Coordinates of C-alpha atoms in Angstrom, one line a residue:
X22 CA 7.8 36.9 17.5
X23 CA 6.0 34.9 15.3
X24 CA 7.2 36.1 12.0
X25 CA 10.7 36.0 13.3
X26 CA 10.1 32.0 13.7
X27 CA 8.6 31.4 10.5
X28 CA 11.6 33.5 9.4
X29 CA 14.2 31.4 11.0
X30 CA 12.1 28.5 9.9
X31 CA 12.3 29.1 6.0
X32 CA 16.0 30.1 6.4
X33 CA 16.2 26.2 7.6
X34 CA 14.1 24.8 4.5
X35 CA 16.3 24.1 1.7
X36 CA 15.3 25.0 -1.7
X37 CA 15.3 21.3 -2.5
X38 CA 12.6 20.3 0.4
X39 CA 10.7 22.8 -0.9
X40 CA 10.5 21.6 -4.4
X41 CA 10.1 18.3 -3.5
X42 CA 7.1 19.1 -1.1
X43 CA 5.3 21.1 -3.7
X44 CA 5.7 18.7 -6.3
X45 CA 4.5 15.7 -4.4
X46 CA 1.6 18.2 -3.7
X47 CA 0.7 19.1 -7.1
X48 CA 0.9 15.6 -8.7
X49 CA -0.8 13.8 -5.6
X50 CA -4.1 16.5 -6.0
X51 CA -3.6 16.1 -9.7
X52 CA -3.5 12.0 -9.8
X53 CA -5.9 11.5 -6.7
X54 CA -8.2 14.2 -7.4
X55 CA -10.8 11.8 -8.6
X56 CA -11.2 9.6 -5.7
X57 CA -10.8 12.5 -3.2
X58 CA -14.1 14.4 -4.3
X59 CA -15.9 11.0 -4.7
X60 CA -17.1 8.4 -1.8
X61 CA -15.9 5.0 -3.3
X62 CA -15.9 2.8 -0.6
X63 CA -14.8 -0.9 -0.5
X64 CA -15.9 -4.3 2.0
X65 CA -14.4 -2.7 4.6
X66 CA -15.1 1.2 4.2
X67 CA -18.8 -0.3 4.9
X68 CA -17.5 -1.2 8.3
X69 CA -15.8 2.2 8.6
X70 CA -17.9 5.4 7.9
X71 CA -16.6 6.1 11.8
X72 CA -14.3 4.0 13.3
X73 CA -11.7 4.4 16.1
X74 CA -9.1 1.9 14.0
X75 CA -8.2 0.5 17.1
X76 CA -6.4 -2.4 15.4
X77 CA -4.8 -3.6 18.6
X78 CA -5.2 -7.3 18.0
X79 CA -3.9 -7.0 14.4
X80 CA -0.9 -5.4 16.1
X81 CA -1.2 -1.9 14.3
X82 CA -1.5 0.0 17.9
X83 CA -1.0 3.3 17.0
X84 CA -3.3 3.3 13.6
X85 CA -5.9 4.8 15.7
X86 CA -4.2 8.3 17.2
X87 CA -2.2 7.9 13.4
X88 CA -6.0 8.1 11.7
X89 CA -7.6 10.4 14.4
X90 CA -5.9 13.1 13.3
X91 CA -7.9 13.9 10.8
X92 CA -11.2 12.7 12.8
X93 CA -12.5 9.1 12.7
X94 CA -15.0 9.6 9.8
X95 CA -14.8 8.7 6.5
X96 CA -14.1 12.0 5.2
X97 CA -12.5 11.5 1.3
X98 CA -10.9 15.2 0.9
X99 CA -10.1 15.6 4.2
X100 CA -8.8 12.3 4.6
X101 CA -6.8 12.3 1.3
X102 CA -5.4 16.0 2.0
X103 CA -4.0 15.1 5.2
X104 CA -2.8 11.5 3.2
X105 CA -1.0 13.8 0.2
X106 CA 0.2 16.0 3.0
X107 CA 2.3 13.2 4.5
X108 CA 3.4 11.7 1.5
X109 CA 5.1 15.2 0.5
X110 CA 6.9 14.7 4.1
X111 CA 8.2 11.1 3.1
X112 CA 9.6 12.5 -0.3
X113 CA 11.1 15.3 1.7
X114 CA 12.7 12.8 4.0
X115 CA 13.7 11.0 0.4
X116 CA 15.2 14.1 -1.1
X117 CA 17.4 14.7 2.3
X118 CA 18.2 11.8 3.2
X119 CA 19.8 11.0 -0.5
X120 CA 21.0 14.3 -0.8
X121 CA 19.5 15.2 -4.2
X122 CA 20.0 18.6 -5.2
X123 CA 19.0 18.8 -9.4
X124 CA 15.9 20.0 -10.5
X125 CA 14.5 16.9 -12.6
X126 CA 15.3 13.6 -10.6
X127 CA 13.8 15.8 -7.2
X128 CA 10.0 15.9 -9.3
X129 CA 11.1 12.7 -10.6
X130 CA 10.9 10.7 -6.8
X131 CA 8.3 12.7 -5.8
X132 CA 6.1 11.8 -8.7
X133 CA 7.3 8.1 -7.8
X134 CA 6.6 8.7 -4.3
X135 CA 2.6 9.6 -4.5
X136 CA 1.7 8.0 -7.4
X137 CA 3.1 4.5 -6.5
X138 CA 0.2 1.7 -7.0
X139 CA 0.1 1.1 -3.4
X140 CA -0.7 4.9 -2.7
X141 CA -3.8 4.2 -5.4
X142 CA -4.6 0.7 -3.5
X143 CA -4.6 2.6 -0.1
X144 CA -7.0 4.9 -1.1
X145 CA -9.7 2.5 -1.8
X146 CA -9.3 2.3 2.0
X147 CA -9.7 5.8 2.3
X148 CA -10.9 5.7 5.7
X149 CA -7.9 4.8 7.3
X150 CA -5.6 6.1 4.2
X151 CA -4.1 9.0 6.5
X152 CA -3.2 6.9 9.1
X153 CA -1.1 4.3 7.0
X154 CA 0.8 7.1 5.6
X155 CA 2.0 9.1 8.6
X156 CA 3.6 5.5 9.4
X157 CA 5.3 5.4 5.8
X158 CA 6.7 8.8 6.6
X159 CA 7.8 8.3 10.4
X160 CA 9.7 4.6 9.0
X161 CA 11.5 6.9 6.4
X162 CA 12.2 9.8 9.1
X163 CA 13.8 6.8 11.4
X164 CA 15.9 6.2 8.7
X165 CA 17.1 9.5 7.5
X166 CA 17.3 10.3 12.0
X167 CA 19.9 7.7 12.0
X168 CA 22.0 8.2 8.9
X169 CA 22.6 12.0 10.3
X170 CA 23.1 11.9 14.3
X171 CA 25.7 9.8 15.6
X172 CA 22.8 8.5 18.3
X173 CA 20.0 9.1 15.8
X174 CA 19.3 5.7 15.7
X175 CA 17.6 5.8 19.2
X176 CA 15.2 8.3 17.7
X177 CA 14.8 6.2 14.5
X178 CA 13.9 3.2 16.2
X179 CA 11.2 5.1 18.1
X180 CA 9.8 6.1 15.1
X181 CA 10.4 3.0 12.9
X182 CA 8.4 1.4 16.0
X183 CA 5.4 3.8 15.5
X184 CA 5.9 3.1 11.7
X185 CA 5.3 -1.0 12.0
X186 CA 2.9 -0.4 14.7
X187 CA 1.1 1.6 12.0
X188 CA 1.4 -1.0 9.9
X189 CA 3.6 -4.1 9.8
X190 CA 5.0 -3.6 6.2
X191 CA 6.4 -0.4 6.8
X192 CA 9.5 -3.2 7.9
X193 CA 9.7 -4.0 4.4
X194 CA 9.7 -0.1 3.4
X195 CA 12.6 0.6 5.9
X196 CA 14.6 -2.3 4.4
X197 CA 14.4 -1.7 1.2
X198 CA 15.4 2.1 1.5
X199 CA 17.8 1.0 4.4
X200 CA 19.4 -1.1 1.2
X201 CA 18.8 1.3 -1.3
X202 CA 21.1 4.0 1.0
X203 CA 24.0 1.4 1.6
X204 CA 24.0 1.0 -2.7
X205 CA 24.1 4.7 -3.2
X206 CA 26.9 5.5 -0.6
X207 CA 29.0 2.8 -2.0
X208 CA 28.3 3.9 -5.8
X209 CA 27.9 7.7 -5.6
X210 CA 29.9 8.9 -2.5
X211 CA 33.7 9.3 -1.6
X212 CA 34.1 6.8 1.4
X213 CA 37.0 4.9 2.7
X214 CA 34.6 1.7 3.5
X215 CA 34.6 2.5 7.2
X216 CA 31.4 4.6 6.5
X217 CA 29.8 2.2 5.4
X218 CA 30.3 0.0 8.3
X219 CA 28.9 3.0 10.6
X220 CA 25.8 2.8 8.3
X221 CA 25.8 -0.9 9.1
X222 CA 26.0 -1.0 12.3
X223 CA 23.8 2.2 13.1
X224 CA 20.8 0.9 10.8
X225 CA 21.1 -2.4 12.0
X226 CA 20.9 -1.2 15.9
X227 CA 18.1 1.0 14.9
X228 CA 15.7 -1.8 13.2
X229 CA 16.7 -4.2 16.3
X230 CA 15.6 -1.9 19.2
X231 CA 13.0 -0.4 16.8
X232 CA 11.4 -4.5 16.4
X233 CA 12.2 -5.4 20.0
X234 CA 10.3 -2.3 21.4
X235 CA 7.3 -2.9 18.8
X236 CA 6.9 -6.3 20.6
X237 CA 7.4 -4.5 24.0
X238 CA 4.5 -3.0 23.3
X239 CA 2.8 -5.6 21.3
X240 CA 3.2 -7.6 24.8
X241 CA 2.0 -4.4 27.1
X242 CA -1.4 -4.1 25.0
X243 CA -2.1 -8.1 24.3
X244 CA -1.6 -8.2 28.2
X245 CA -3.4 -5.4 29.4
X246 CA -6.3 -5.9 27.1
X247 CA -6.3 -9.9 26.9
X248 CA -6.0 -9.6 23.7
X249 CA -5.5 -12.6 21.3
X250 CA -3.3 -11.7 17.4
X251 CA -6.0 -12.0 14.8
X252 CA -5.5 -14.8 12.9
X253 CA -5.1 -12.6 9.3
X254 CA -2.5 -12.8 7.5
X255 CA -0.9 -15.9 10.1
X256 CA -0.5 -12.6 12.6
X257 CA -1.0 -15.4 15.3
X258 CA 1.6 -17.7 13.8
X259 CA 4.2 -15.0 13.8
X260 CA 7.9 -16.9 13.9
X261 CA 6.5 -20.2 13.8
X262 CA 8.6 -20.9 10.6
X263 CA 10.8 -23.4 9.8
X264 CA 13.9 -23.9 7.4
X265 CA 12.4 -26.4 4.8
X266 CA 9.6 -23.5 4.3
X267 CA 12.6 -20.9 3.5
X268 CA 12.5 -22.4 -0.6
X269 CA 8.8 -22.3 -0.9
X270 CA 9.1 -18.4 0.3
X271 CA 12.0 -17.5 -2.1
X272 CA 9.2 -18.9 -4.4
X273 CA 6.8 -16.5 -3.5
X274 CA 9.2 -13.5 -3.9
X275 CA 10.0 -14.8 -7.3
X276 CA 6.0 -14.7 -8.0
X277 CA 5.4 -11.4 -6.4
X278 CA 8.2 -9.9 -8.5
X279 CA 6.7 -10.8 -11.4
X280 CA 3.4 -9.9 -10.6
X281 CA 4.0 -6.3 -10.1
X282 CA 6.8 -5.4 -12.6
X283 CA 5.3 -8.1 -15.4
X284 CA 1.7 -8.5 -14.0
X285 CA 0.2 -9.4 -18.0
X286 CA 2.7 -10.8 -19.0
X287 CA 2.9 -13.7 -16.1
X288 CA -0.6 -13.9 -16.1
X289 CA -1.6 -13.3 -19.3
X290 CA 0.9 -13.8 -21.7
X291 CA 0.4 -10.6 -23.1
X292 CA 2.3 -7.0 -23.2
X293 CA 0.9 -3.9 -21.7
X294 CA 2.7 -0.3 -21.7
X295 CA 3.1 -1.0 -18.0
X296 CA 4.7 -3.7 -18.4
X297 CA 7.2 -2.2 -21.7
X298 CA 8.1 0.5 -19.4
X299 CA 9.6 -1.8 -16.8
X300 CA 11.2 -4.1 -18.8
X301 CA 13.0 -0.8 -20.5
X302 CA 13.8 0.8 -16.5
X303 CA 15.1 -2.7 -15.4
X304 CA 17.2 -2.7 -18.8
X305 CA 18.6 0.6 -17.9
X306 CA 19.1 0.4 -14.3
X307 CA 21.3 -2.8 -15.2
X308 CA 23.6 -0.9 -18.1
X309 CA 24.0 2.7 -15.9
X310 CA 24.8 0.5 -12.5
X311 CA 27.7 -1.7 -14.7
X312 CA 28.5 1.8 -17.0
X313 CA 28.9 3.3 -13.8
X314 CA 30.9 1.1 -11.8
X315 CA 33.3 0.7 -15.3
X316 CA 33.6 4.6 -15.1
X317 CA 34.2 5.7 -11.3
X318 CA 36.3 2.7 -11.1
X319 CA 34.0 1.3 -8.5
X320 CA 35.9 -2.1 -8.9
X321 CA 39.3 -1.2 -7.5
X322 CA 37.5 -0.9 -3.9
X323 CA 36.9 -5.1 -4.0
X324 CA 35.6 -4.9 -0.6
X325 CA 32.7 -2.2 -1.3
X326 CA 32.3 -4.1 -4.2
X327 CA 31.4 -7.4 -2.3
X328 CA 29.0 -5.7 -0.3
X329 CA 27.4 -3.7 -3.1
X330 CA 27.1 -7.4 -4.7
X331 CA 25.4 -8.9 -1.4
X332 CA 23.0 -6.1 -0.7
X333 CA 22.1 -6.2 -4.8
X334 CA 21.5 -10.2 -3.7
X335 CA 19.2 -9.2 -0.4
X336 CA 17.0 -6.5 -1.5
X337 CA 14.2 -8.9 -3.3
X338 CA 14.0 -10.4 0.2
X339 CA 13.9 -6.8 2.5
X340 CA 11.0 -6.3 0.1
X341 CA 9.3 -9.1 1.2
X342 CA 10.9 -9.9 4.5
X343 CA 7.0 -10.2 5.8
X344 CA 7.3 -14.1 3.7
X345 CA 10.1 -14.7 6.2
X346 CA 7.6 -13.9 9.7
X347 CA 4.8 -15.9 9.1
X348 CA 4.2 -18.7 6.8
X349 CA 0.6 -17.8 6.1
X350 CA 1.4 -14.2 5.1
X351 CA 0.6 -13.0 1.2
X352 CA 2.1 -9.8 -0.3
X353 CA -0.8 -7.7 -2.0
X354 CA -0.2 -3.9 -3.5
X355 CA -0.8 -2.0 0.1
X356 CA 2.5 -4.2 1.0
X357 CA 5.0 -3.5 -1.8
X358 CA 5.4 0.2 -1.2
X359 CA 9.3 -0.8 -0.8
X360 CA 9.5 -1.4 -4.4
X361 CA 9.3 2.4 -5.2
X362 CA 13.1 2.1 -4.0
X363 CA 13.3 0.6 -8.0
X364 CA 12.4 3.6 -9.6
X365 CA 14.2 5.9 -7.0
X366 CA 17.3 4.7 -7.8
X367 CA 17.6 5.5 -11.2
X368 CA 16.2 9.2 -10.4
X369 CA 19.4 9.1 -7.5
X370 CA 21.8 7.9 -10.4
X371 CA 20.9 10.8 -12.7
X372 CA 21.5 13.1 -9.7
X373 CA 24.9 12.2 -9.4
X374 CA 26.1 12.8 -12.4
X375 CA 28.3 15.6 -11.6
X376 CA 27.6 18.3 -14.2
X377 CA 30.8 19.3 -15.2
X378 CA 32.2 16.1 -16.3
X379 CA 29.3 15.1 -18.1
X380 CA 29.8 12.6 -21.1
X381 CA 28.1 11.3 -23.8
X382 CA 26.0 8.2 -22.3
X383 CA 25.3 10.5 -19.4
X384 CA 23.8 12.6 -21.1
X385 CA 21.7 9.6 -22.8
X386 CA 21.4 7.8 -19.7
X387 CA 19.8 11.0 -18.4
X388 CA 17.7 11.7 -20.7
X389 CA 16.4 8.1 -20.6
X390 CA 15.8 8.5 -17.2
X391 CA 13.8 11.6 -17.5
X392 CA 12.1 10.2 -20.2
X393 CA 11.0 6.6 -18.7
X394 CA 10.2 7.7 -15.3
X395 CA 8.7 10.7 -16.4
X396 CA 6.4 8.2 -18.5
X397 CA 5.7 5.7 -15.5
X398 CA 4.5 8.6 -13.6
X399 CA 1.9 9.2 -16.0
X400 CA 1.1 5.6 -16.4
X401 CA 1.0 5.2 -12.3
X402 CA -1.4 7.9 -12.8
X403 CA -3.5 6.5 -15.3
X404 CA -3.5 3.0 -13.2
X405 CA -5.0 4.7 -10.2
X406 CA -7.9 6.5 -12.3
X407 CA -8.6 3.3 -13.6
X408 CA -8.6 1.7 -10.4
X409 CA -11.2 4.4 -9.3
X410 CA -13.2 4.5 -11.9
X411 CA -13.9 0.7 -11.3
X412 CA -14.7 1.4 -7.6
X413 CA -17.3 4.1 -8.4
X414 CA -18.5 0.9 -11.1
X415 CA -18.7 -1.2 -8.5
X416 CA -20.2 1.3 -6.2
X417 CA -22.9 1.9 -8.7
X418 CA -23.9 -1.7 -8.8
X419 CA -23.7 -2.9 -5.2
X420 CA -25.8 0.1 -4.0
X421 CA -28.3 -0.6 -7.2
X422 CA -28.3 -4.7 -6.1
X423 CA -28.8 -3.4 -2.4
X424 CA -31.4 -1.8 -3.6
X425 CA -33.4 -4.1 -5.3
X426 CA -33.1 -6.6 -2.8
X427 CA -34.3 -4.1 0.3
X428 CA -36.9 -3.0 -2.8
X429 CA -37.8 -7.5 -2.4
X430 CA -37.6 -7.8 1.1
X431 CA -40.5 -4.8 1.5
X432 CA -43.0 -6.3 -0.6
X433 CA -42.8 -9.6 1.2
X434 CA -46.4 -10.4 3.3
X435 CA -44.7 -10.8 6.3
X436 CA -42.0 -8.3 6.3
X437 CA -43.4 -7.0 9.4
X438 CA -42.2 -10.2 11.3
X439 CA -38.4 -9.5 9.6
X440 CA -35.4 -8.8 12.3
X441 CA -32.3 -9.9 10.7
X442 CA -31.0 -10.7 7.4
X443 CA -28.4 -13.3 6.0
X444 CA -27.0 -13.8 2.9
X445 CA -25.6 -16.8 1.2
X446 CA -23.4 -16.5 -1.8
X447 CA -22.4 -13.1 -3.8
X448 CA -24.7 -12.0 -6.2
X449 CA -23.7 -13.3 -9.7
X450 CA -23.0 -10.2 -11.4
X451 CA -20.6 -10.2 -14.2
X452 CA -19.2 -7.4 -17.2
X453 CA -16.5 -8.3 -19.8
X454 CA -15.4 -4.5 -18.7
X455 CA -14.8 -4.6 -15.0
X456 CA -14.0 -8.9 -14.6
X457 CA -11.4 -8.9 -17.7
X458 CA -10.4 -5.9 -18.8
X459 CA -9.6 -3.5 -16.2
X460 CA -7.9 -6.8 -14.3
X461 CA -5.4 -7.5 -17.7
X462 CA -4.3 -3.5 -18.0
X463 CA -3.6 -3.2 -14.5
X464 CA -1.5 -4.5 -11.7
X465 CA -3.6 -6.2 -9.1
X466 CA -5.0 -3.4 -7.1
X467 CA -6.5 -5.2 -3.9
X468 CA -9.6 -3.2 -2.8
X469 CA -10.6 -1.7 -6.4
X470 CA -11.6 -5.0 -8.2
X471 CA -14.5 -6.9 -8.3
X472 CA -17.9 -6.3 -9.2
X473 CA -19.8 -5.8 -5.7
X474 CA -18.2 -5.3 -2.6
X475 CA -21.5 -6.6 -1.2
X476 CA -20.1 -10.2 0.0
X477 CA -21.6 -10.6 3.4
X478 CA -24.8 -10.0 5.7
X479 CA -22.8 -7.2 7.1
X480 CA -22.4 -5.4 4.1
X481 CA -25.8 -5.6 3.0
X482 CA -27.1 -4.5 6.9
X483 CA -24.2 -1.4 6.4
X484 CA -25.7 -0.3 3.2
X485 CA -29.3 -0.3 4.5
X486 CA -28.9 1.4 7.7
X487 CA -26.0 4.3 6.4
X488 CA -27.7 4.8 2.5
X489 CA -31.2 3.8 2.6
X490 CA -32.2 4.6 6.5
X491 CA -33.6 1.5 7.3
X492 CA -32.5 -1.1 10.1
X493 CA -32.0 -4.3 10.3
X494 CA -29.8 -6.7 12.6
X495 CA -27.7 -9.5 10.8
X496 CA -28.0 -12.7 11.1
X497 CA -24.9 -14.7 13.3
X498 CA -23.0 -17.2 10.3
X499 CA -24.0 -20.3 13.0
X500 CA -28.0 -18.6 12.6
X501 CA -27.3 -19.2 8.8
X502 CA -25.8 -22.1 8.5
X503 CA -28.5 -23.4 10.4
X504 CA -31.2 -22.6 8.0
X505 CA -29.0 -23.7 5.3
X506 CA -30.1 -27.1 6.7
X507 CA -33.5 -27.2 6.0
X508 CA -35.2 -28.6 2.9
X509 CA -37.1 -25.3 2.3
X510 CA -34.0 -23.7 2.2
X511 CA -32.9 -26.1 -0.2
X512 CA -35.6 -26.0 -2.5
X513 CA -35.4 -22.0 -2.9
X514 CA -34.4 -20.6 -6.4
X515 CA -31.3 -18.5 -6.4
X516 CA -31.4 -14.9 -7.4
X517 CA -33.0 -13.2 -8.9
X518 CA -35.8 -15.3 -9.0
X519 CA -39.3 -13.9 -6.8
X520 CA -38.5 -17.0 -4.2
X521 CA -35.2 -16.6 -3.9
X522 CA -35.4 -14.2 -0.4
X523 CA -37.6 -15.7 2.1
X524 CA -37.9 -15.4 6.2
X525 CA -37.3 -18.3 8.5
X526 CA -38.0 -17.2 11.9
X527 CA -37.7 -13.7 11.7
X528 CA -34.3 -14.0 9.9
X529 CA -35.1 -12.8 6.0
X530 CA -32.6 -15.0 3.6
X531 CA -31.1 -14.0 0.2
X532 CA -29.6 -16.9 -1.7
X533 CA -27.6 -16.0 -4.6
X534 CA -25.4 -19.1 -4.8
X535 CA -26.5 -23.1 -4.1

């Protein structure tokens, strides 16, 4: 019975799932091995060694069952396996839902697909890394649901739901591939424009009843739980936007555009290879779209052509439709996964070149493509094993500094009377290395960077009690602030000098800053 289903089952797999599943396997151990074997935690994974994720008030509701299924710890194999595991899902979904069928662009997208800087970003979050990509797969499975069932967009909104209520950028992910779909049809596929309509109409019902049950929900649990938004990333000022803020977003988008594709370059006025290689892809993607649209005579259908021009306009802002929400919301790399939908598209143009009419700039275009996103895979690659190495850096030092200051804090004469600890400033640590260098040669990688992820009396409680065994409460921000009052607070040295941790009242304070 059971080898007749798995039977029947791999009669169903096409060859091209396959390949695509494997290969998004082998690169995603290959590029991740690093930080999978390796705990490398960030400010938050000191929060998390176990945690539910029960991110109801940040209106991620089902991050929690998403993450518990591969426990609640912070388990870095297990964790990433289950994380690479879904991401091979996602470039399945990619593969079928664009109907790829050569060899080359297949490896190509899933290369793209799990070594994407936001997959590396994610990671420093390993704890909950799982979790956020089971929602990037279930907001690509809505969308391939409702491209191939006549009603599949009641199933895609249910799972476009779970995918924002995952995480709330997984909207930007299923606009920008939503987009990307509506460019390919009208480029690559016979249609008599009433298709493309039906796509329309079918993707726009599925992102409205897929947003309007998300806030059913959001409603049911804020309700049931008395739950107030959390105030990060202006969550609680959701909608609260105006028109004469609409220019200062398009501002943003303009910014956050150049900070991923030309991150040195805008900030540094200098050239990196990451930054060569997208300048070359965007270059390309330009001349293949026009070549193409020259060629297939795409302009003789003026209509398709109009739309093709409008959704070419829209896509910067379904990649950052977040800026559109809530005023007080910043794009950072976890958010931007959308853009991947860049580099797709050239893999989905030199798909579709149909073999036996191949021509000369085909044949270049081709190889170019093969050629450039075969090199940004490696350099995606090479971006996250930087990123890593500056976490295990960073590791090193804020579990030395914690250290030494739990080493202080021991030898004082009445460390007997200590209960809490609070902490005023960061510890002024600085290397050339790990504050300029590894910040200029790669995009900004939020949770990899900095020296110490040590910045508050949490952190330094965390690291005590989970890596050194001993316990300690910390001290409320209204108990420090208090003691920041006082004249002998005032008068202490800063670190590392002998004076600079003393105990007021039971609560032992470590001033690194004025």
């Amino acid at each position: 019975m059971l080898d007749k289903l798995i039977k029947q089952l791999k009669g169903y797999i096409q060859p091209e799932w396959r390949l695509a599943f494997i290969s998004t396997f082998i690169i995603g151990l290959l590029t991740h091995f690093y930080v999978f074997i390796n705990r490398l935690p960030n400010h938050d994974g000191m929060y998390n060694i176990y945690s539910s994720q029960a991110k109801v008030t940040s209106g991620r509701f089902f991050l929690g069952p998403a993450s518990g299924l591969s426990s609640y710890f912070d388990l870095p194999w297990i964790n990433g396996i289950f994380s690479v595991f879904f991401l091979a899902l996602t470039a399945v979904c990619i593969v079928a839902l664009f109907k790829l069928k050569q060899k080359v662009p297949i490896i190509l997208v899933s290369g793209i697909i799990v070594t994407f800087p936001s997959v590396s970003s994610t990671f420093a979050y390993m704890f909950t890394a799982d979790g956020y990509m089971v929602g990037t797969f279930l907001t690509i499975l809505g969308i391939l649901l409702t491209k191939r069932y006549k009603y599949g967009f009641v199933a895609g909104a249910i799972t476009l739901m779970l995918g924002v209520g995952i995480y709330q950028a997984n909207i930007s992910v299923a606009l920008g591939f939503i987009t990307l779909y509506l460019i390919s049809t009208i480029l690559f596929e016979e249609n008599d424009g009433k298709q493309i309509w039906n796509y329309i109409v079918r993707f726009a019902l599925m992102t409205g009843i897929g947003m309007g049950l998300y806030l059913v929900v959001y409603k049911f649990y804020t309700n049931l739980f008395q739950g107030e938004i959390t105030s990060y990333q202006g969550l609680d000022k959701v909608g609260k936007i105006s028109i004469s803020d609409i220019p200062h977003r398009y501002q943003d988008i303009k910014a956050s555009i150049k900070e991923f594709f030309f991150h040195s370059i805008y900030a540094y006025d200098q050239y990196n290879f990451h930054e060569m290689l997208n300048i070359a892809i965007i270059s390309l993607i330009v001349v293949a779209t026009i070549t193409w649209i020259v060629t297939k005579k795409v302009y003789k259908k003026p209509g398709q052509l109009l739309v093709l021009a409008l959704l070419g306009v829209t896509l910067p802002f379904s990649y950052y439709i977040v800026y559109f929400i809530s005023l007080e919301a910043e794009y950072h790399m976890l958010m931007v996964f959308s853009l991947t939908t860049v580099y797709i598209y050239l893999a989905i143009m030199a798909d579709k070149i149909d073999v036996g009419e191949v021509m000369r700039w085909d044949y270049l275009s081709g190889l170019l493509t093969t050629i450039l996103l075969g090199a940004m895979i490696v350099n995606f690659a090479i971006i996250a094993n930087i990123a890593y190495m500056n976490m295990e850096l960073r590791y090193e030092k804020s579990m030395h500094l914690a250290n030494r200051v739990l080493e202080r804090i021991e030898r004082l004469e009445v460390y007997d009377e200590v209960e809490k600890i609070g902490v005023v400033g960061r510890a002024p640590l600085y290397t050339k290395l790990t504050s300029e260098t590894i910040p200029r040669q790669i995009p900004r990688m939020v949770g990899t960077t900095g020296e110490t992820f040590l910045a508050e009396s949490e952190h330094y409680q965390k690291a005590f009690e989970n890596f050194f065994g001993y316990s300690i409460r910390s001290a409320s921000p209204d108990e420090v602030a208090q003691i920041k009052e006082l004249e002998a607070f005032k008068e202490m040295p800063i670190w590392p000098s002998e004076k600079s941790i003393q105990v007021f009242d039971g609560i032992v304070i470590v001033k690194f800053v004025e």
